[in-house]
Amino acid sequence: MTAIRIDRISKTFVSSRTGEQVVALKDVDLEVSQGEFVAIVGPSGCGKSTLLSIIAGILEPTSGAAYHYDAPILGPSPDRGVLFQDYALFPWLSVRQNISFGPRARGVPSSEWQQEVDRLISVVGLSGFDTRLPHELSGGMRQRCALARMLANEPRTWLMDEPLAAVDLQTRTLLQEEILRIWGEDQPPADRPAVMFITHGIDEAVLLADRVIVLGRRPGRVKADLKIDLNRPRFEHRDLAAEGVLVQQIWDQIRDEARSAILED
Amino acid sequence: MINDYHLLTAKLIIVYQIESQVCLKRKCMSRETRKIQRVASAVTAPIVGCAGLYAAWTAASWWLENPILLPPPNSVLTALVSIMQDELVGDILASLHHLGVGMSFGVTIGFALAVLATQNRLVERLVDPLIELLRPISGIAWIPLAIMMFGVGETVPIFLIAYVSVFPIYINTVAGIAGVDGRLINAAKVLGAPPSTIRWHVILPSALPMILAGFRLSLGVAWMTLIGAELIGGNSGLGWRAFWYEQFFAMNKNLAVILVVGVLGFLFDGIIRLLQARLLRWSPAQSGAAT
Ligand SMILES: Nc1ncnc2c1ncn2[C@@H]1O[C@H](COP(=O)(O)OP(=O)(O)OP(=O)(O)O)[C@@H](O)[C@H]1O
Ligand SMILES: [Mg+2]
């Protein structure tokens, strides 16, 4: 079953200051199946966040359409959970209040979410921190809190924008493993969410995903779409050699663009 | 010559010390010695400042030798004690009444206009220029008109308080709402929050630091205006009382009233700062400014 379908989406931004047009996405076609973990890589400014925002329903495409389980995406929905790169936690709410924000905002009676929120707090390792405020947490803890907040709505699709970019290496490795576990690596695809995971790290993409999509730049479009046939659970059978080959393949695809991206910016 | 005023200063010093000890206890849970030092200097510095003012004032009144032009501080403090036992409590209550009623109107109007202006372009275009036009005009400027319209009485100070308190709360609320981080609104949207939840549980708390700062500014300017308005257009309250004493050349009592005005203003501001510290504990910027 197709979870996300992107149908010839283009997005052009017009700068309100200079009137200059930026084509962020051009005729992008993409499908993500139910239970599939898709990583998106590409040089800075190629439109990854733009694409994710369109699927999240917080940005409208200039042309084309996006579908979630065959329903056109017209706005945000709790069914499509988003993990923002900069956490976007509510600074005045405690960890617990942040995590329960979704169910509370949707008017779910507290008897139905209390237990689940407690469970999530311990799943993301924040037990004992539930009354802390976001500014009292470390970067990794904030990211885990944001993850739990997304999970509390039990979304059918996870949209994650560079979720691990701002955490240190050890935390990142631990969170990668956590994310795969919570996603349900060992479950059949029908029982787990579809994931769209944006990252700058090609190695991270290869490590986590079933498929890696490479976006090119100016205009943003799909340059390559590679299947990653590594065994799951990934952290139990790591095959560094096979990963390295795949990373190299992908890097070859984007090296030139990445270089020109640096030179232009 | 142990008189009432010595007693009063003694009492004030005791109260001050008790308060500062409460302060000490609260603040010194960790990193104690350095904090004790800081608190000690926070306690002694104002005392030194007040003592300096007291000394300079005493010296100046000696030099002038004219208790009507400049009564010595001792006589002002004695006057303070006597009028406190007499009529001043009623005046304080009258001023609080003017302030309370006036600010309720002003703050409600300013806040409501700000909310409407941020939600509706047309309202913004209508209200914003008016506010900007009226804002630079001091509240005092409207006293003659207010007297003509309402006659001398409590309506004049209430009206002027309401008028001047509209602007800071309006401006700050507009800025606070405009400055809400769009990412938080998006986060709430993707979590399934309906618009009303976003308004009350995302936009309002986000803008609260600015709104409270605006309220504090409103209160400050309202208190400043209150005295002038009562003095010229009122028939009760501290400003009116200060003027009344002046007419009898009781300048020590006049200055005593002014002292009370200053202390009350300081207390109000302190209350708002406490409120800010309580409500904005989540804001890292605020926790430093709490005391
Ligand atoms: N609101 C906007 N207004 C104008 N231009 C925009 C806007 N948002 C994005 N852009 C432009 O669209 C292009 C794609 O932006 P986007 O944020 O999607 O890139 P990205 O792939 O997520 O980059 P990064 O890896 O650096 O996060 C960029 O050139 C950017 O300048
Ligand atoms: Mg991005």
Coordinates of C-alpha atoms and ligand atoms in Angstrom, one line a residue, chain A residues 13-15 22-24 42-51 85 161-162 198 200 218, ligand 1:
Chain A
F13 CA 9.5 30.7 -3.7
V14 CA 9.3 34.4 -4.5
S15 CA 11.4 36.5 -2.3
V22 CA 13.8 30.3 -6.3
V23 CA 12.7 27.0 -7.8
A24 CA 13.0 24.8 -4.7
G42 CA 21.0 15.9 -1.0
P43 CA 23.1 19.0 -0.8
S44 CA 22.1 22.0 1.3
G45 CA 19.3 24.0 -0.2
C46 CA 18.1 21.3 -2.6
G47 CA 14.5 21.4 -1.2
K48 CA 14.5 18.5 1.3
S49 CA 12.7 20.5 4.0
T50 CA 10.4 22.1 1.4
L51 CA 9.3 18.6 0.3
Q85 CA 15.2 19.6 13.1
D161 CA 13.8 16.6 9.2
E162 CA 17.5 16.0 10.1
I198 CA 15.9 13.7 5.9
H200 CA 22.9 15.1 5.7
R218 CA 18.7 24.0 -8.6
Ligands
LIG1 N1 10.2 30.6 2.8 C1 11.1 30.7 1.8 N2 11.2 31.8 1.0 C2 12.1 31.8 0.0 N3 13.0 30.8 -0.3 C3 12.9 29.7 0.4 C4 12.0 29.6 1.5 N4 12.2 28.3 2.0 C5 13.2 27.8 1.3 N5 13.6 28.6 0.3 C6 14.6 28.2 -0.7 O1 14.3 27.0 -1.2 C7 15.4 26.2 -1.4 C8 15.3 24.9 -0.7 O2 15.2 25.1 0.7 P1 15.1 23.9 1.7 O3 15.0 24.5 3.1 O4 14.0 23.0 1.3 O5 16.5 23.2 1.5 P2 17.1 21.9 2.3 O6 17.3 20.9 1.3 O7 16.2 21.6 3.4 O8 18.4 22.5 2.8 P3 19.2 22.2 4.1 O9 19.9 20.9 3.9 O10 20.3 23.3 4.2 O11 18.3 22.2 5.3 C9 16.6 27.0 -0.9 O12 17.3 27.6 -2.0 C10 16.0 28.1 0.0 O13 16.7 29.2 -0.1

